[in-house]
PDB file of C-alpha atoms in Angstrom:
ATOM      1  CA  MET Q 238     -94.185  74.838 -75.020  1.00 44.00           C
ATOM      2  CA  ASP Q 239     -95.530  71.979 -72.928  1.00 51.00           C
ATOM      3  CA  ALA Q 240     -97.582  69.582 -75.033  1.00 53.00           C
ATOM      4  CA  ILE Q 241     -97.370  66.443 -72.946  1.00 60.00           C
ATOM      5  CA  GLY Q 242    -100.802  64.888 -72.646  1.00 51.00           C
ATOM      6  CA  THR Q 243    -102.583  67.118 -75.161  1.00 56.00           C
ATOM      7  CA  GLY Q 244    -103.038  64.481 -77.822  1.00 67.00           C
ATOM      8  CA  GLN Q 245    -101.343  66.779 -80.334  1.00 80.00           C
ATOM      9  CA  PRO Q 246     -98.018  66.016 -82.052  1.00 89.00           C
ATOM     10  CA  PHE Q 247     -95.046  67.209 -80.060  1.00 95.00           C
ATOM     11  CA  MET Q 248     -91.337  66.731 -79.626  1.00 97.00           C
ATOM     12  CA  ALA Q 249     -89.641  66.064 -76.304  1.00 97.00           C
ATOM     13  CA  LEU Q 250     -86.282  67.690 -75.671  1.00 98.00           C
ATOM     14  CA  VAL Q 251     -84.180  66.028 -72.980  1.00 97.00           C
ATOM     15  CA  ASP Q 252     -81.561  68.599 -72.044  1.00 95.00           C
ATOM     16  CA  ASP Q 253     -79.816  69.306 -68.762  1.00 93.00           C
ATOM     17  CA  ASP Q 254     -78.950  72.918 -69.634  1.00 92.00           C
ATOM     18  CA  SER Q 255     -81.754  75.490 -69.534  1.00 94.00           C
ATOM     19  CA  HIS Q 256     -80.030  77.995 -71.837  1.00 94.00           C
ATOM     20  CA  SER Q 257     -79.313  75.333 -74.433  1.00 92.00           C
ATOM     21  CA  ALA Q 258     -82.873  74.018 -74.169  1.00 95.00           C
ATOM     22  CA  ARG Q 259     -84.433  77.473 -74.679  1.00 96.00           C
ATOM     23  CA  LEU Q 260     -82.291  78.122 -77.745  1.00 95.00           C
ATOM     24  CA  MET Q 261     -83.022  74.694 -79.241  1.00 96.00           C
ATOM     25  CA  ILE Q 262     -86.763  75.065 -78.663  1.00 97.00           C
ATOM     26  CA  ARG Q 263     -86.806  78.505 -80.325  1.00 96.00           C
ATOM     27  CA  MET Q 264     -84.875  77.167 -83.299  1.00 96.00           C
ATOM     28  CA  LEU Q 265     -87.056  74.063 -83.676  1.00 97.00           C
ATOM     29  CA  LEU Q 266     -90.264  76.096 -83.532  1.00 97.00           C
ATOM     30  CA  ALA Q 267     -88.881  78.617 -86.021  1.00 97.00           C
ATOM     31  CA  HIS Q 268     -88.344  75.764 -88.466  1.00 97.00           C
ATOM     32  CA  GLY Q 269     -91.858  74.380 -88.186  1.00 96.00           C
ATOM     33  CA  ALA Q 270     -91.669  71.929 -85.307  1.00 96.00           C
ATOM     34  CA  PRO Q 271     -94.889  71.184 -83.468  1.00 93.00           C
ATOM     35  CA  SER Q 272     -94.808  72.150 -79.800  1.00 95.00           C
ATOM     36  CA  VAL Q 273     -91.716  71.084 -77.878  1.00 97.00           C
ATOM     37  CA  SER Q 274     -91.749  69.845 -74.283  1.00 96.00           C
ATOM     38  CA  TRP Q 275     -88.527  70.366 -72.372  1.00 97.00           C
ATOM     39  CA  LEU Q 276     -87.681  67.567 -69.966  1.00 97.00           C
ATOM     40  CA  ASN Q 277     -85.013  68.992 -67.684  1.00 95.00           C
ATOM     41  CA  GLY Q 278     -82.468  66.241 -67.229  1.00 89.00           C
ATOM     42  CA  GLU Q 279     -82.354  62.484 -67.159  1.00 92.00           C
ATOM     43  CA  ALA Q 280     -84.428  61.787 -64.022  1.00 93.00           C
ATOM     44  CA  LEU Q 281     -87.428  63.877 -65.065  1.00 94.00           C
ATOM     45  CA  ALA Q 282     -87.236  62.666 -68.657  1.00 95.00           C
ATOM     46  CA  THR Q 283     -87.066  59.018 -67.622  1.00 95.00           C
ATOM     47  CA  ALA Q 284     -90.117  59.338 -65.381  1.00 95.00           C
ATOM     48  CA  GLU Q 285     -92.180  61.338 -67.872  1.00 96.00           C
ATOM     49  CA  ILE Q 286     -91.415  59.239 -70.935  1.00 96.00           C
ATOM     50  CA  GLN Q 287     -92.000  56.026 -68.989  1.00 95.00           C
ATOM     51  CA  ARG Q 288     -95.348  57.413 -67.787  1.00 95.00           C
ATOM     52  CA  LEU Q 289     -96.351  58.124 -71.388  1.00 94.00           C
ATOM     53  CA  LEU Q 290     -95.223  54.698 -72.578  1.00 94.00           C
ATOM     54  CA  ASP Q 291     -97.149  52.978 -69.775  1.00 94.00           C
ATOM     55  CA  ASP Q 292    -100.373  54.832 -70.609  1.00 93.00           C
ATOM     56  CA  ASP Q 293    -101.949  53.197 -73.648  1.00 89.00           C
ATOM     57  CA  LEU Q 294    -104.071  56.321 -74.242  1.00 91.00           C
ATOM     58  CA  ALA Q 295    -101.239  58.846 -73.983  1.00 91.00           C
ATOM     59  CA  THR Q 296     -99.714  60.545 -76.971  1.00 92.00           C
ATOM     60  CA  ILE Q 297     -96.017  59.781 -77.103  1.00 93.00           C
ATOM     61  CA  PRO Q 298     -93.556  62.312 -78.491  1.00 95.00           C
ATOM     62  CA  GLY Q 299     -93.128  62.226 -82.249  1.00 95.00           C
ATOM     63  CA  LEU Q 300     -89.418  62.710 -81.633  1.00 97.00           C
ATOM     64  CA  VAL Q 301     -87.286  62.521 -78.497  1.00 98.00           C
ATOM     65  CA  ILE Q 302     -84.196  64.719 -78.833  1.00 98.00           C
ATOM     66  CA  VAL Q 303     -81.484  63.783 -76.333  1.00 97.00           C
ATOM     67  CA  ASP Q 304     -78.845  66.391 -75.514  1.00 95.00           C
ATOM     68  CA  LEU Q 305     -77.155  65.535 -72.218  1.00 92.00           C
ATOM     69  CA  LYS Q 306     -73.669  66.292 -70.934  1.00 81.00           C
ATOM     70  CA  ALA Q 307     -71.397  66.535 -73.957  1.00 71.00           C
ATOM     71  CA  SER Q 308     -68.345  65.515 -71.951  1.00 71.00           C
ATOM     72  CA  SER Q 309     -69.718  62.142 -70.867  1.00 82.00           C
ATOM     73  CA  SER Q 310     -71.650  59.145 -72.090  1.00 91.00           C
ATOM     74  CA  ALA Q 311     -74.910  60.495 -70.599  1.00 93.00           C
ATOM     75  CA  THR Q 312     -76.684  60.817 -73.966  1.00 95.00           C
ATOM     76  CA  MET Q 313     -75.745  57.292 -74.998  1.00 95.00           C
ATOM     77  CA  ASP Q 314     -76.643  55.843 -71.588  1.00 95.00           C
ATOM     78  CA  PHE Q 315     -80.024  57.581 -71.627  1.00 96.00           C
ATOM     79  CA  ILE Q 316     -80.824  56.265 -75.108  1.00 97.00           C
ATOM     80  CA  VAL Q 317     -79.994  52.715 -73.993  1.00 97.00           C
ATOM     81  CA  LYS Q 318     -82.357  53.213 -71.024  1.00 95.00           C
ATOM     82  CA  LEU Q 319     -85.145  54.515 -73.299  1.00 96.00           C
ATOM     83  CA  ARG Q 320     -84.844  51.579 -75.681  1.00 96.00           C
ATOM     84  CA  ALA Q 321     -84.970  49.128 -72.755  1.00 95.00           C
ATOM     85  CA  ALA Q 322     -88.210  50.640 -71.431  1.00 92.00           C
ATOM     86  CA  ARG Q 323     -91.574  49.033 -72.113  1.00 89.00           C
ATOM     87  CA  ASP Q 324     -92.440  50.041 -75.705  1.00 92.00           C
ATOM     88  CA  GLY Q 325     -89.183  52.023 -75.916  1.00 93.00           C
ATOM     89  CA  HIS Q 326     -88.742  50.561 -79.389  1.00 94.00           C
ATOM     90  CA  SER Q 327     -91.670  52.711 -80.552  1.00 93.00           C
ATOM     91  CA  LEU Q 328     -89.853  55.997 -79.878  1.00 96.00           C
ATOM     92  CA  LEU Q 329     -88.117  57.998 -82.588  1.00 97.00           C
ATOM     93  CA  ILE Q 330     -84.878  59.203 -80.974  1.00 98.00           C
ATOM     94  CA  ALA Q 331     -82.396  61.810 -82.143  1.00 98.00           C
ATOM     95  CA  ALA Q 332     -79.110  62.283 -80.314  1.00 97.00           C
ATOM     96  CA  ILE Q 333     -77.167  65.531 -80.200  1.00 96.00           C
ATOM     97  CA  ALA Q 334     -73.401  64.948 -80.270  1.00 94.00           C
ATOM     98  CA  PRO Q 335     -70.385  67.258 -80.026  1.00 91.00           C
ATOM     99  CA  SER Q 336     -69.274  66.045 -83.454  1.00 91.00           C
ATOM    100  CA  LEU Q 337     -70.315  63.668 -86.192  1.00 92.00           C
ATOM    101  CA  GLU Q 338     -67.018  61.818 -86.249  1.00 94.00           C
ATOM    102  CA  ARG Q 339     -67.454  58.159 -87.040  1.00 96.00           C
ATOM    103  CA  GLU Q 340     -66.806  56.596 -83.627  1.00 94.00           C
ATOM    104  CA  PRO Q 341     -69.150  58.721 -81.458  1.00 92.00           C
ATOM    105  CA  ARG Q 342     -71.855  58.742 -84.154  1.00 95.00           C
ATOM    106  CA  GLU Q 343     -71.762  54.957 -84.529  1.00 97.00           C
ATOM    107  CA  ALA Q 344     -71.798  54.500 -80.742  1.00 96.00           C
ATOM    108  CA  LEU Q 345     -74.986  56.572 -80.472  1.00 97.00           C
ATOM    109  CA  LEU Q 346     -76.615  54.731 -83.356  1.00 97.00           C
ATOM    110  CA  SER Q 347     -75.638  51.386 -81.808  1.00 97.00           C
ATOM    111  CA  ALA Q 348     -77.150  52.532 -78.510  1.00 97.00           C
ATOM    112  CA  GLY Q 349     -80.468  52.999 -80.286  1.00 97.00           C
ATOM    113  CA  ALA Q 350     -80.536  56.511 -81.707  1.00 98.00           C
ATOM    114  CA  ASP Q 351     -82.379  56.756 -85.012  1.00 98.00           C
ATOM    115  CA  ALA Q 352     -80.323  59.790 -86.030  1.00 98.00           C
ATOM    116  CA  VAL Q 353     -77.402  61.832 -84.744  1.00 97.00           C
ATOM    117  CA  PHE Q 354     -77.116  65.582 -85.129  1.00 97.00           C
ATOM    118  CA  GLU Q 355     -74.180  67.831 -84.321  1.00 95.00           C
ATOM    119  CA  ARG Q 356     -74.070  70.475 -81.606  1.00 91.00           C
ATOM    120  CA  HIS Q 357     -72.774  73.658 -83.249  1.00 89.00           C
ATOM    121  CA  ALA Q 358     -71.359  76.811 -81.681  1.00 88.00           C
ATOM    122  CA  ASP Q 359     -71.834  78.889 -84.851  1.00 92.00           C
ATOM    123  CA  ILE Q 360     -75.407  80.232 -84.915  1.00 92.00           C
ATOM    124  CA  ASN Q 361     -75.947  79.705 -88.644  1.00 94.00           C
ATOM    125  CA  SER Q 362     -74.772  76.101 -88.435  1.00 94.00           C
ATOM    126  CA  TYR Q 363     -76.988  75.661 -85.361  1.00 93.00           C
ATOM    127  CA  ARG Q 364     -79.993  76.940 -87.344  1.00 95.00           C
ATOM    128  CA  ARG Q 365     -79.297  74.524 -90.180  1.00 96.00           C
ATOM    129  CA  GLU Q 366     -79.028  71.629 -87.734  1.00 96.00           C
ATOM    130  CA  ALA Q 367     -82.348  72.593 -86.098  1.00 96.00           C
ATOM    131  CA  ALA Q 368     -83.948  72.658 -89.560  1.00 97.00           C
ATOM    132  CA  ALA Q 369     -82.472  69.223 -90.264  1.00 97.00           C
ATOM    133  CA  ILE Q 370     -83.956  67.876 -87.018  1.00 97.00           C
ATOM    134  CA  VAL Q 371     -87.424  69.156 -87.966  1.00 97.00           C
ATOM    135  CA  SER Q 372     -87.004  67.705 -91.460  1.00 97.00           C
ATOM    136  CA  PHE Q 373     -86.059  64.346 -89.930  1.00 97.00           C
ATOM    137  CA  TRP Q 374     -89.188  64.471 -87.748  1.00 96.00           C
ATOM    138  CA  VAL Q 375     -91.406  65.288 -90.747  1.00 94.00           C
ATOM    139  CA  ARG Q 376     -89.962  62.453 -92.845  1.00 94.00           C
ATOM    140  CA  ASN Q 377     -90.583  59.946 -90.051  1.00 93.00           C
ATOM    141  CA  GLN Q 378     -94.177  60.785 -89.163  1.00 85.00           C
ATOM    142  CA  HIS Q 379     -96.723  57.998 -89.190  1.00 69.00           C
ATOM    143  CA  LEU Q 380     -99.763  58.601 -91.347  1.00 56.00           C
ATOM    144  CA  ASP Q 381    -102.095  58.347 -88.348  1.00 55.00           C
ATOM    145  CA  ALA Q 382    -100.167  61.210 -86.748  1.00 49.00           C
ATOM    146  CA  VAL Q 383    -101.264  63.556 -89.520  1.00 50.00           C
ATOM    147  CA  GLY Q 384    -104.875  62.456 -89.629  1.00 51.00           C
ATOM    148  CA  THR Q 385    -104.917  60.267 -92.733  1.00 47.00           C
TER     149      THR Q 385
END
């Protein structure tokens, strides 16, 4: 599941819960995602993504999915930090939110998320959301990322 540095397309999942991360990775892969690298929490994710952005030869994630503490502003704060990083504007970022109500969704988009997806407890809804994340990634690929 770790694709960082391989030169191949991959997604980065920033999640501070190992059970949630394993489930999300399984769902993303089942829906056709490329490999998914789990970055366990904000500190590791910040260091690793910054390292990739600083290395002009490194492959950056095709999508960074941010799913940090649902009960705080951690996801929004992390997205702001990513966008402020050198070349942070080049990242495609998806935020996972407890709901898609207008206020939290708009706050995440204003922070710099390119898309917001909902965290679902129901497994079928969770599967559909994982498929929507992969679809979002596919629709936003650069032509050079697919070899054309």
